[in-house]
mmCIF file of C-alpha atoms in Angstrom:
data_model
loop_
_atom_site.group_PDB
_atom_site.id
_atom_site.type_symbol
_atom_site.label_atom_id
_atom_site.label_comp_id
_atom_site.label_asym_id
_atom_site.label_seq_id
_atom_site.Cartn_x
_atom_site.Cartn_y
_atom_site.Cartn_z
ATOM 1 C CA UNK A 107 -19.567 21.757 -6.104
ATOM 2 C CA UNK A 108 -21.171 18.202 -5.607
ATOM 3 C CA UNK A 109 -20.687 16.330 -2.434
ATOM 4 C CA UNK A 110 -18.055 13.301 -4.100
ATOM 5 C CA UNK A 111 -19.058 9.540 -3.303
ATOM 6 C CA UNK A 112 -16.025 7.642 -1.239
ATOM 7 C CA UNK A 113 -15.665 4.143 -1.072
ATOM 8 C CA UNK A 114 -13.190 3.139 0.932
ATOM 9 C CA UNK A 115 -11.577 -0.423 1.175
ATOM 10 C CA UNK A 116 -10.399 -1.260 4.164
ATOM 11 C CA UNK A 117 -12.127 1.176 6.945
ATOM 12 C CA UNK A 118 -11.063 -0.380 9.397
ATOM 13 C CA UNK A 119 -7.229 -0.086 9.306
ATOM 14 C CA UNK A 120 -4.634 2.586 9.467
ATOM 15 C CA UNK A 121 -5.433 3.672 5.781
ATOM 16 C CA UNK A 122 -9.036 3.725 6.388
ATOM 17 C CA UNK A 123 -9.192 5.736 9.782
ATOM 18 C CA UNK A 124 -6.428 8.303 7.984
ATOM 19 C CA UNK A 125 -9.408 8.419 4.673
ATOM 20 C CA UNK A 126 -12.121 9.114 7.847
ATOM 21 C CA UNK A 127 -9.552 12.215 8.612
ATOM 22 C CA UNK A 128 -10.147 13.583 5.570
ATOM 23 C CA UNK A 129 -13.689 13.539 4.939
ATOM 24 C CA UNK A 130 -14.108 14.609 8.042
ATOM 25 C CA UNK A 131 -12.212 17.648 7.613
ATOM 26 C CA UNK A 132 -13.773 18.789 4.424
ATOM 27 C CA UNK A 133 -17.949 17.337 5.232
ATOM 28 C CA UNK A 134 -19.044 19.588 1.896
ATOM 29 C CA UNK A 135 -16.843 17.792 -0.364
ATOM 30 C CA UNK A 136 -16.760 14.251 0.827
ATOM 31 C CA UNK A 137 -19.433 11.564 1.944
ATOM 32 C CA UNK A 138 -18.451 8.426 3.050
ATOM 33 C CA UNK A 139 -20.371 6.855 0.756
ATOM 34 C CA UNK A 140 -19.635 2.782 2.113
ATOM 35 C CA UNK A 141 -17.104 1.441 4.109
ATOM 36 C CA UNK A 142 -15.507 -1.720 3.817
ATOM 37 C CA UNK A 143 -14.030 -4.215 6.582
ATOM 38 C CA UNK A 144 -13.053 -7.901 6.840
ATOM 39 C CA UNK A 145 -14.552 -9.210 10.093
ATOM 40 C CA UNK A 146 -14.085 -6.307 12.660
ATOM 41 C CA UNK A 147 -17.423 -5.591 14.605
ATOM 42 C CA UNK A 148 -16.817 -2.736 17.027
ATOM 43 C CA UNK A 149 -14.348 -0.750 14.758
ATOM 44 C CA UNK A 150 -16.793 -0.771 11.599
ATOM 45 C CA UNK A 151 -19.392 -0.146 14.021
ATOM 46 C CA UNK A 152 -18.186 2.490 15.791
ATOM 47 C CA UNK A 153 -17.922 3.855 12.164
ATOM 48 C CA UNK A 154 -21.410 3.754 11.229
ATOM 49 C CA UNK A 155 -22.590 5.708 13.728
ATOM 50 C CA UNK A 156 -20.658 8.252 13.614
ATOM 51 C CA UNK A 157 -20.601 8.829 8.872
ATOM 52 C CA UNK A 158 -23.820 7.028 8.466
ATOM 53 C CA UNK A 159 -23.071 5.870 5.600
ATOM 54 C CA UNK A 160 -25.498 4.882 2.636
ATOM 55 C CA UNK A 161 -23.345 0.637 2.523
ATOM 56 C CA UNK A 162 -21.700 -0.771 4.834
ATOM 57 C CA UNK A 163 -19.860 -4.587 4.367
ATOM 58 C CA UNK A 164 -17.407 -6.902 6.117
ATOM 59 C CA UNK A 165 -16.623 -9.900 4.503
ATOM 60 C CA UNK A 166 -17.036 -12.016 7.291
ATOM 61 C CA UNK A 167 -20.358 -13.495 7.680
ATOM 62 C CA UNK A 168 -21.162 -13.985 10.705
ATOM 63 C CA UNK A 169 -19.601 -10.183 11.723
ATOM 64 C CA UNK A 170 -22.105 -8.590 8.808
ATOM 65 C CA UNK A 171 -24.488 -9.878 10.769
ATOM 66 C CA UNK A 172 -23.705 -8.815 14.148
ATOM 67 C CA UNK A 173 -22.507 -5.411 12.522
ATOM 68 C CA UNK A 174 -25.814 -5.805 11.057
ATOM 69 C CA UNK A 175 -27.986 -6.337 14.487
ATOM 70 C CA UNK A 176 -26.451 -3.861 16.287
ATOM 71 C CA UNK A 177 -26.816 -0.646 13.659
ATOM 72 C CA UNK A 178 -30.401 -2.263 14.079
ATOM 73 C CA UNK A 179 -30.819 -1.767 17.217
ATOM 74 C CA UNK A 180 -30.162 2.117 17.040
ATOM 75 C CA UNK A 181 -31.804 2.420 14.773
ATOM 76 C CA UNK A 182 -29.195 4.010 11.975
ATOM 77 C CA UNK A 183 -30.573 3.076 8.612
ATOM 78 C CA UNK A 184 -27.273 2.083 7.107
ATOM 79 C CA UNK A 185 -27.177 -1.575 4.105
ATOM 80 C CA UNK A 186 -24.918 -4.789 5.862
ATOM 81 C CA UNK A 187 -23.755 -6.822 2.873
ATOM 82 C CA UNK A 188 -21.928 -9.225 3.166
ATOM 83 C CA UNK A 189 -18.339 -11.107 1.426
ATOM 84 C CA UNK A 190 -16.289 -10.368 -1.981
ATOM 85 C CA UNK A 191 -19.264 -10.297 -4.468
ATOM 86 C CA UNK A 192 -20.469 -7.678 -2.239
ATOM 87 C CA UNK A 193 -17.985 -6.220 -1.882
ATOM 88 C CA UNK A 194 -16.937 -6.154 -5.567
ATOM 89 C CA UNK A 195 -20.359 -5.140 -6.369
ATOM 90 C CA UNK A 196 -19.552 -1.869 -3.794
ATOM 91 C CA UNK A 197 -16.241 -1.375 -5.134
ATOM 92 C CA UNK A 198 -17.583 -0.751 -8.905
ATOM 93 C CA UNK A 199 -21.832 0.679 -7.151
ATOM 94 C CA UNK A 200 -22.800 3.586 -9.869
ATOM 95 C CA UNK A 201 -23.041 6.322 -7.766
ATOM 96 C CA UNK A 202 -19.454 5.802 -6.172
ATOM 97 C CA UNK A 203 -17.399 8.836 -7.356
ATOM 98 C CA UNK A 204 -13.642 7.770 -5.680
ATOM 99 C CA UNK A 205 -12.545 4.136 -4.569
ATOM 100 C CA UNK A 206 -9.897 3.895 -2.010
ATOM 101 C CA UNK A 207 -8.682 0.727 -2.208
ATOM 102 C CA UNK A 208 -6.714 0.230 0.638
ATOM 103 C CA UNK A 209 -7.254 -3.545 2.282
ATOM 104 C CA UNK A 210 -4.243 -4.975 2.791
ATOM 105 C CA UNK A 211 -3.270 -8.352 0.724
ATOM 106 C CA UNK A 212 -4.455 -10.012 -1.870
ATOM 107 C CA UNK A 213 -7.701 -10.090 -0.378
ATOM 108 C CA UNK A 214 -7.485 -6.352 -1.696
ATOM 109 C CA UNK A 215 -7.710 -7.662 -5.146
ATOM 110 C CA UNK A 216 -10.319 -8.903 -6.598
ATOM 111 C CA UNK A 217 -12.572 -5.560 -5.436
ATOM 112 C CA UNK A 218 -9.978 -2.577 -6.781
ATOM 113 C CA UNK A 219 -10.347 -4.165 -10.151
ATOM 114 C CA UNK A 220 -14.164 -4.386 -9.967
ATOM 115 C CA UNK A 221 -13.395 -0.300 -9.206
ATOM 116 C CA UNK A 222 -11.238 -0.692 -12.083
ATOM 117 C CA UNK A 223 -13.666 -2.098 -14.652
ATOM 118 C CA UNK A 224 -15.880 0.057 -13.190
ATOM 119 C CA UNK A 225 -13.977 3.232 -14.531
ATOM 120 C CA UNK A 226 -13.634 4.529 -10.712
ATOM 121 C CA UNK A 227 -10.842 6.736 -10.032
ATOM 122 C CA UNK A 228 -8.825 4.548 -7.911
ATOM 123 C CA UNK A 229 -6.687 5.755 -4.739
ATOM 124 C CA UNK A 230 -3.980 2.570 -4.877
ATOM 125 C CA UNK A 231 -2.951 2.084 -1.086
ATOM 126 C CA UNK A 232 -3.170 -1.752 -1.785
ATOM 127 C CA UNK A 233 0.199 -3.233 -3.321
ATOM 128 C CA UNK A 234 -0.704 -6.318 -3.839
ATOM 129 C CA UNK A 235 -3.206 -5.568 -6.267
ATOM 130 C CA UNK A 236 0.283 -4.680 -8.590
ATOM 131 C CA UNK A 237 2.461 -6.760 -7.346
ATOM 132 C CA UNK A 238 0.577 -9.992 -8.076
ATOM 133 C CA UNK A 239 -0.918 -8.882 -11.731
ATOM 134 C CA UNK A 240 0.829 -5.978 -12.335
ATOM 135 C CA UNK A 241 0.155 -5.846 -16.339
ATOM 136 C CA UNK A 242 -2.920 -7.007 -16.132
ATOM 137 C CA UNK A 243 -3.945 -4.143 -13.735
ATOM 138 C CA UNK A 244 -1.856 -1.430 -15.524
ATOM 139 C CA UNK A 245 -4.178 -3.165 -18.951
ATOM 140 C CA UNK A 246 -6.904 -2.700 -17.368
ATOM 141 C CA UNK A 247 -6.811 0.438 -16.591
ATOM 142 C CA UNK A 248 -6.021 1.397 -19.204
ATOM 143 C CA UNK A 249 -8.769 -0.410 -20.947
ATOM 144 C CA UNK A 250 -12.021 0.718 -18.393
ATOM 145 C CA UNK A 251 -10.565 3.907 -18.783
ATOM 146 C CA UNK A 252 -9.567 4.251 -15.191
ATOM 147 C CA UNK A 253 -8.573 6.752 -13.369
ATOM 148 C CA UNK A 254 -5.485 5.344 -11.185
ATOM 149 C CA UNK A 255 -4.028 8.040 -8.039
ATOM 150 C CA UNK A 256 -1.249 6.245 -6.275
ATOM 151 C CA UNK A 257 -1.782 6.960 -2.208
ATOM 152 C CA UNK A 258 1.691 4.949 -0.945
ATOM 153 C CA UNK A 259 3.210 7.908 1.006
ATOM 154 C CA UNK A 260 6.751 7.776 -1.791
ATOM 155 C CA UNK A 261 4.415 6.275 -5.157
ATOM 156 C CA UNK A 262 2.125 10.511 -4.676
ATOM 157 C CA UNK A 263 5.474 12.048 -3.506
ATOM 158 C CA UNK A 264 6.541 10.569 -7.204
ATOM 159 C CA UNK A 265 3.362 10.874 -8.785
ATOM 160 C CA UNK A 266 4.021 14.966 -7.515
ATOM 161 C CA UNK A 267 7.662 15.768 -8.710
ATOM 162 C CA UNK A 268 6.589 14.200 -12.035
ATOM 163 C CA UNK A 269 5.599 16.306 -15.078
ATOM 164 C CA UNK A 270 1.944 16.570 -15.637
ATOM 165 C CA UNK A 271 1.927 14.313 -19.033
ATOM 166 C CA UNK A 272 3.256 11.476 -16.821
ATOM 167 C CA UNK A 273 1.430 11.836 -13.689
ATOM 168 C CA UNK A 274 -1.915 11.335 -16.698
ATOM 169 C CA UNK A 275 -0.023 8.542 -17.956
ATOM 170 C CA UNK A 276 -0.269 6.184 -14.694
ATOM 171 C CA UNK A 277 1.529 2.775 -15.948
ATOM 172 C CA UNK A 278 2.415 4.131 -19.161
ATOM 173 C CA UNK A 279 5.286 6.965 -17.830
ATOM 174 C CA UNK A 280 7.743 7.605 -21.332
ATOM 175 C CA UNK A 281 10.627 8.159 -18.720
ATOM 176 C CA UNK A 282 12.999 8.616 -21.102
ATOM 177 C CA UNK A 283 10.875 11.195 -23.139
ATOM 178 C CA UNK A 284 10.416 13.676 -20.281
ATOM 179 C CA UNK A 285 13.747 14.019 -19.555
ATOM 180 C CA UNK A 286 13.333 11.437 -16.346
ATOM 181 C CA UNK A 287 16.427 10.135 -15.684
ATOM 182 C CA UNK A 288 15.291 7.770 -12.081
ATOM 183 C CA UNK A 289 12.600 7.212 -9.967
ATOM 184 C CA UNK A 290 14.063 7.559 -6.066
ATOM 185 C CA UNK A 291 12.116 5.678 -3.468
ATOM 186 C CA UNK A 292 13.358 6.166 -0.437
ATOM 187 C CA UNK A 293 12.810 4.919 2.799
ATOM 188 C CA UNK A 294 13.500 4.940 7.046
ATOM 189 C CA UNK A 295 15.307 1.937 6.873
ATOM 190 C CA UNK A 296 12.618 0.937 10.153
ATOM 191 C CA UNK A 297 13.605 0.409 14.258
ATOM 192 C CA UNK A 298 16.406 -1.730 13.121
ATOM 193 C CA UNK A 299 18.928 -0.003 10.579
ATOM 194 C CA UNK A 300 21.730 0.571 13.579
ATOM 195 C CA UNK A 301 21.268 -3.015 15.266
ATOM 196 C CA UNK A 302 24.057 -5.542 15.313
ATOM 197 C CA UNK A 303 23.466 -8.032 12.927
ATOM 198 C CA UNK A 304 24.026 -11.195 15.268
ATOM 199 C CA UNK A 305 20.825 -9.694 17.362
ATOM 200 C CA UNK A 306 18.240 -9.661 14.633
ATOM 201 C CA UNK A 307 17.758 -13.552 15.762
ATOM 202 C CA UNK A 308 16.239 -11.663 19.404
ATOM 203 C CA UNK A 309 13.807 -9.175 17.607
ATOM 204 C CA UNK A 310 10.694 -9.130 18.890
ATOM 205 C CA UNK A 311 6.802 -8.790 17.724
ATOM 206 C CA UNK A 312 6.587 -5.507 19.835
ATOM 207 C CA UNK A 313 9.757 -3.960 18.730
ATOM 208 C CA UNK A 314 9.084 -5.174 15.426
ATOM 209 C CA UNK A 315 6.389 -2.811 15.231
ATOM 210 C CA UNK A 316 7.289 -0.445 16.671
ATOM 211 C CA UNK A 317 8.249 2.325 13.552
ATOM 212 C CA UNK A 318 10.272 5.172 14.863
ATOM 213 C CA UNK A 319 8.136 7.085 12.347
ATOM 214 C CA UNK A 320 5.140 5.791 11.045
ATOM 215 C CA UNK A 321 1.603 5.098 12.946
ATOM 216 C CA UNK A 322 0.998 1.619 10.961
ATOM 217 C CA UNK A 323 -0.630 -1.735 11.462
ATOM 218 C CA UNK A 324 1.153 -4.284 12.773
ATOM 219 C CA UNK A 325 2.196 -6.846 9.221
ATOM 220 C CA UNK A 326 3.242 -3.030 7.600
ATOM 221 C CA UNK A 327 5.615 -2.117 9.971
ATOM 222 C CA UNK A 328 6.947 -5.109 10.125
ATOM 223 C CA UNK A 329 7.694 -5.362 6.685
ATOM 224 C CA UNK A 330 8.854 -1.889 7.386
ATOM 225 C CA UNK A 331 11.341 -3.698 9.748
ATOM 226 C CA UNK A 332 12.057 -5.835 7.558
ATOM 227 C CA UNK A 333 12.315 -4.115 4.054
ATOM 228 C CA UNK A 334 9.716 -6.166 2.119
ATOM 229 C CA UNK A 335 7.482 -3.085 1.965
ATOM 230 C CA UNK A 336 9.694 -1.324 0.854
ATOM 231 C CA UNK A 337 10.166 -4.363 -2.107
ATOM 232 C CA UNK A 338 7.011 -4.351 -3.031
ATOM 233 C CA UNK A 339 7.056 -0.467 -3.645
ATOM 234 C CA UNK A 340 9.930 -0.995 -5.741
ATOM 235 C CA UNK A 341 7.994 -3.731 -7.425
ATOM 236 C CA UNK A 342 5.297 -0.978 -7.960
ATOM 237 C CA UNK A 343 6.544 1.921 -8.898
ATOM 238 C CA UNK A 344 8.164 -0.198 -11.530
ATOM 239 C CA UNK A 345 3.820 -0.851 -12.554
ATOM 240 C CA UNK A 346 3.343 2.516 -12.362
ATOM 241 C CA UNK A 347 5.542 5.454 -13.908
ATOM 242 C CA UNK A 348 6.379 2.454 -16.006
ATOM 243 C CA UNK A 349 10.530 2.243 -15.123
ATOM 244 C CA UNK A 350 13.220 -0.163 -15.636
ATOM 245 C CA UNK A 351 15.353 -1.772 -13.399
ATOM 246 C CA UNK A 352 18.611 1.101 -14.762
ATOM 247 C CA UNK A 353 15.709 3.967 -13.697
ATOM 248 C CA UNK A 354 14.870 2.638 -10.387
ATOM 249 C CA UNK A 355 17.053 4.279 -7.116
ATOM 250 C CA UNK A 356 16.439 2.681 -3.473
ATOM 251 C CA UNK A 357 17.612 5.255 -0.328
ATOM 252 C CA UNK A 358 17.171 5.364 2.926
ATOM 253 C CA UNK A 359 16.272 8.183 4.649
ATOM 254 C CA UNK A 360 15.903 7.971 8.204
ATOM 255 C CA UNK A 361 13.701 11.147 9.303
ATOM 256 C CA UNK A 362 11.072 10.383 6.906
ATOM 257 C CA UNK A 363 10.694 14.028 5.945
ATOM 258 C CA UNK A 364 11.309 13.684 2.180
ATOM 259 C CA UNK A 365 9.033 10.835 0.316
ATOM 260 C CA UNK A 366 10.170 10.515 -2.761
ATOM 261 C CA UNK A 367 12.144 12.048 -5.134
ATOM 262 C CA UNK A 368 12.052 12.402 -9.473
ATOM 263 C CA UNK A 369 16.444 12.282 -10.924
ATOM 264 C CA UNK A 370 15.418 15.051 -13.969
ATOM 265 C CA UNK A 371 18.226 14.772 -17.223
ATOM 266 C CA UNK A 372 19.122 18.236 -16.453
ATOM 267 C CA UNK A 373 20.577 17.607 -13.256
ATOM 268 C CA UNK A 374 18.007 18.382 -11.342
ATOM 269 C CA UNK A 375 16.437 16.763 -8.419
ATOM 270 C CA UNK A 376 12.993 17.217 -7.408
ATOM 271 C CA UNK A 377 11.059 15.997 -3.503
ATOM 272 C CA UNK A 378 8.252 16.014 -2.051
ATOM 273 C CA UNK A 379 8.775 17.093 1.486
ATOM 274 C CA UNK A 380 6.020 16.445 4.764
ATOM 275 C CA UNK A 381 5.624 15.771 8.120
ATOM 276 C CA UNK A 382 5.258 11.469 7.784
ATOM 277 C CA UNK A 383 0.987 11.583 8.279
ATOM 278 C CA UNK A 384 -0.635 9.866 5.255
ATOM 279 C CA UNK A 385 -3.138 12.118 5.312
ATOM 280 C CA UNK A 386 -0.735 14.660 3.681
ATOM 281 C CA UNK A 387 -1.462 11.697 0.570
ATOM 282 C CA UNK A 388 -4.182 10.601 0.513
ATOM 283 C CA UNK A 389 -5.612 14.475 0.325
ATOM 284 C CA UNK A 390 -3.144 14.714 -2.423
ATOM 285 C CA UNK A 391 -4.955 11.903 -4.091
ATOM 286 C CA UNK A 392 -8.647 13.377 -3.160
ATOM 287 C CA UNK A 393 -8.625 16.208 -4.287
ATOM 288 C CA UNK A 394 -5.813 16.085 -7.364
ATOM 289 C CA UNK A 395 -5.608 18.275 -9.166
ATOM 290 C CA UNK A 396 -6.569 20.409 -6.328
ATOM 291 C CA UNK A 397 -5.570 20.518 -3.433
ATOM 292 C CA UNK A 398 -7.556 20.243 0.132
ATOM 293 C CA UNK A 399 -7.353 20.549 3.962
ATOM 294 C CA UNK A 400 -5.908 17.261 5.361
ATOM 295 C CA UNK A 401 -5.604 18.397 8.999
ATOM 296 C CA UNK A 402 -1.843 17.621 8.497
ATOM 297 C CA UNK A 403 1.497 19.460 11.154
ATOM 298 C CA UNK A 404 3.219 22.525 8.324
ATOM 299 C CA UNK A 405 6.413 21.141 7.730
ATOM 300 C CA UNK A 406 8.636 22.996 10.602
ATOM 301 C CA UNK A 407 11.681 23.507 9.102
ATOM 302 C CA UNK A 408 13.378 24.666 11.884
ATOM 303 C CA UNK A 409 12.778 21.799 13.682
ATOM 304 C CA UNK A 410 14.437 19.690 11.290
ATOM 305 C CA UNK A 411 18.047 19.639 12.439
ATOM 306 C CA UNK A 412 19.685 17.070 9.070
ATOM 307 C CA UNK A 413 18.499 15.518 6.587
ATOM 308 C CA UNK A 414 20.964 12.067 6.085
ATOM 309 C CA UNK A 415 20.781 9.306 3.020
ATOM 310 C CA UNK A 416 22.031 6.083 3.430
ATOM 311 C CA UNK A 417 22.699 3.837 0.666
ATOM 312 C CA UNK A 418 20.735 -0.128 1.768
ATOM 313 C CA UNK A 419 22.859 -3.151 3.187
ATOM 314 C CA UNK A 420 21.221 -6.320 1.652
ATOM 315 C CA UNK A 421 23.011 -8.506 4.045
ATOM 316 C CA UNK A 422 20.282 -6.473 6.738
ATOM 317 C CA UNK A 423 17.821 -6.150 4.867
ATOM 318 C CA UNK A 424 17.551 -9.945 2.817
ATOM 319 C CA UNK A 425 13.511 -8.936 1.013
ATOM 320 C CA UNK A 426 14.602 -5.690 -0.623
ATOM 321 C CA UNK A 427 17.128 -7.309 -2.957
ATOM 322 C CA UNK A 428 14.644 -10.521 -3.000
ATOM 323 C CA UNK A 429 11.433 -8.737 -4.412
ATOM 324 C CA UNK A 430 13.918 -6.756 -6.650
ATOM 325 C CA UNK A 431 15.186 -10.167 -8.238
ATOM 326 C CA UNK A 432 11.297 -11.538 -7.818
ATOM 327 C CA UNK A 433 10.517 -8.713 -9.530
ATOM 328 C CA UNK A 434 13.193 -9.411 -13.357
ATOM 329 C CA UNK A 435 11.825 -12.872 -12.647
ATOM 330 C CA UNK A 436 8.906 -12.368 -13.371
ATOM 331 C CA UNK A 437 4.672 -12.360 -11.985
ATOM 332 C CA UNK A 438 4.702 -15.599 -10.506
ATOM 333 C CA UNK A 439 7.821 -14.915 -8.385
ATOM 334 C CA UNK A 440 6.050 -11.586 -7.081
ATOM 335 C CA UNK A 441 2.976 -12.920 -6.385
ATOM 336 C CA UNK A 442 4.834 -15.622 -4.666
ATOM 337 C CA UNK A 443 6.712 -13.389 -2.088
ATOM 338 C CA UNK A 444 3.644 -11.974 -1.081
ATOM 339 C CA UNK A 445 1.714 -15.275 -0.495
ATOM 340 C CA UNK A 446 4.809 -16.319 2.118
ATOM 341 C CA UNK A 447 5.955 -13.084 3.229
ATOM 342 C CA UNK A 448 2.233 -12.695 4.555
ATOM 343 C CA UNK A 449 2.589 -15.809 5.965
ATOM 344 C CA UNK A 450 5.801 -15.294 7.538
ATOM 345 C CA UNK A 451 4.811 -12.744 8.793
ATOM 346 C CA UNK A 452 1.808 -13.194 10.362
ATOM 347 C CA UNK A 453 4.149 -16.369 12.401
ATOM 348 C CA UNK A 454 6.559 -13.728 13.215
ATOM 349 C CA UNK A 455 4.025 -12.337 15.228
ATOM 350 C CA UNK A 456 1.772 -15.400 16.929
ATOM 351 C CA UNK A 457 5.806 -16.210 17.387
ATOM 352 C CA UNK A 458 5.802 -19.348 15.618
ATOM 353 C CA UNK A 459 8.982 -18.506 13.830
ATOM 354 C CA UNK A 460 11.518 -15.393 14.335
ATOM 355 C CA UNK A 461 12.481 -12.381 12.854
ATOM 356 C CA UNK A 462 15.851 -13.722 10.104
ATOM 357 C CA UNK A 463 12.735 -16.543 9.680
ATOM 358 C CA UNK A 464 11.244 -13.874 7.713
ATOM 359 C CA UNK A 465 13.464 -13.646 4.237
ATOM 360 C CA UNK A 466 14.796 -16.752 4.671
ATOM 361 C CA UNK A 467 10.799 -18.631 4.451
ATOM 362 C CA UNK A 468 10.238 -15.689 0.685
ATOM 363 C CA UNK A 469 13.711 -17.191 -0.395
ATOM 364 C CA UNK A 470 12.776 -20.797 -0.197
ATOM 365 C CA UNK A 471 9.119 -19.960 -1.413
ATOM 366 C CA UNK A 472 9.823 -18.133 -5.021
ATOM 367 C CA UNK A 473 13.286 -20.801 -5.313
ATOM 368 C CA UNK A 474 11.024 -23.833 -4.405
ATOM 369 C CA UNK A 475 7.330 -22.349 -6.410
ATOM 370 C CA UNK A 476 7.230 -23.916 -10.462
ATOM 371 C CA UNK A 477 7.419 -21.364 -13.165
ATOM 372 C CA UNK A 478 4.051 -20.166 -14.447
ATOM 373 C CA UNK A 479 2.539 -17.736 -16.346
ATOM 374 C CA UNK A 480 -0.066 -15.903 -14.808
ATOM 375 C CA UNK A 481 -2.435 -14.531 -17.881
ATOM 376 C CA UNK A 482 -4.888 -13.901 -15.641
ATOM 377 C CA UNK A 483 -6.069 -13.510 -12.351
ATOM 378 C CA UNK A 484 -7.857 -17.293 -11.706
ATOM 379 C CA UNK A 485 -3.522 -17.948 -12.916
ATOM 380 C CA UNK A 486 -2.827 -15.357 -9.702
ATOM 381 C CA UNK A 487 -5.306 -16.730 -7.032
ATOM 382 C CA UNK A 488 -3.870 -20.814 -8.341
ATOM 383 C CA UNK A 489 -0.812 -19.412 -7.534
ATOM 384 C CA UNK A 490 -1.211 -16.708 -4.090
ATOM 385 C CA UNK A 491 -2.781 -20.423 -2.345
ATOM 386 C CA UNK A 492 0.551 -22.786 -3.794
ATOM 387 C CA UNK A 493 2.416 -20.299 -2.064
ATOM 388 C CA UNK A 494 0.707 -20.093 0.580
ATOM 389 C CA UNK A 495 0.442 -23.590 1.083
ATOM 390 C CA UNK A 496 4.809 -23.990 0.485
ATOM 391 C CA UNK A 497 4.884 -20.954 3.107
ATOM 392 C CA UNK A 498 2.854 -23.151 5.309
ATOM 393 C CA UNK A 499 4.803 -25.531 5.192
ATOM 394 C CA UNK A 500 8.789 -23.920 5.033
ATOM 395 C CA UNK A 501 7.454 -22.487 8.662
ATOM 396 C CA UNK A 502 5.884 -25.828 10.334
ATOM 397 C CA UNK A 503 9.645 -26.587 10.014
ATOM 398 C CA UNK A 504 11.282 -24.121 11.739
#
């Protein structure tokens, strides 16, 4: 079997590290062909020393120069590139077999789209590709015969619970024809599902990033605490599985054992279960339609005390409701919401605003943004930039 060359967009983040772990567990099947990051020189250097990729790229030019010097000092032959254009070229490299799209935020949009346009097998962990330009992205997948496989644990669980006919029509699933009633997204509810609402203003960044089940980066952990993460996943699921609002359901499941489910017309519910470890969905997408070793402990049913399910409270999780409403409003609204949220979460982590201000800034940004028709990537980038300016103004006046 020929080794699969993997390009990892976001190699220094949590998804990137989990992907490298799967590669390490399957050295005969996969090769870390190219590693892409932002400006973390030390983290990228360590990974280049360990995995010896053909290419490494950093978005920051100065950081890339520093990495290049360090690798030369240690006689490591990895070619170092810099900037967005180089990253996009790596995502579309002729020798790349699979592209793990795991750059957090809107920064991952163009490289992910480059991989799609190059007809690559794209392992999608970047929510923003669908949140900001879902229609454009899904149409590009179809036009270029790219293979799109969802990595997020929830979407991957849904994917695994669908019949093969639906798996092969991501973005265009005929749910009703296949007897599918609902896509059921589960979420842990984050660390504050039982915290009194009157205490939310006093929530600190340290408390917000302490997710009870998953090991994730700070931004995603805060999104989980506000359930914006589930809101983004709701939008992503609508696009991935061609689902209307009536075909969607969100359920809080604190144990994070059932990762999501699919309801069928005959009353059946098919769910995917496993320990909360991102290496499972990553390995599933890398090996699909086969299976491979992920290094994850098997689920021990005798240690599971209970599985509970809670209806979402939109007073506790206003970001979740906002995401649902933004999808109905259109792509300009979801793009605005996503950009504002990135700004607001960073401001919260920096101590500039309170935890409850995050949702307020997101809501106000969507309300104040002018209605814009999005028909191209340039439109997306323009709305994104305008939304960030608007959100920063709102943050500054808190």
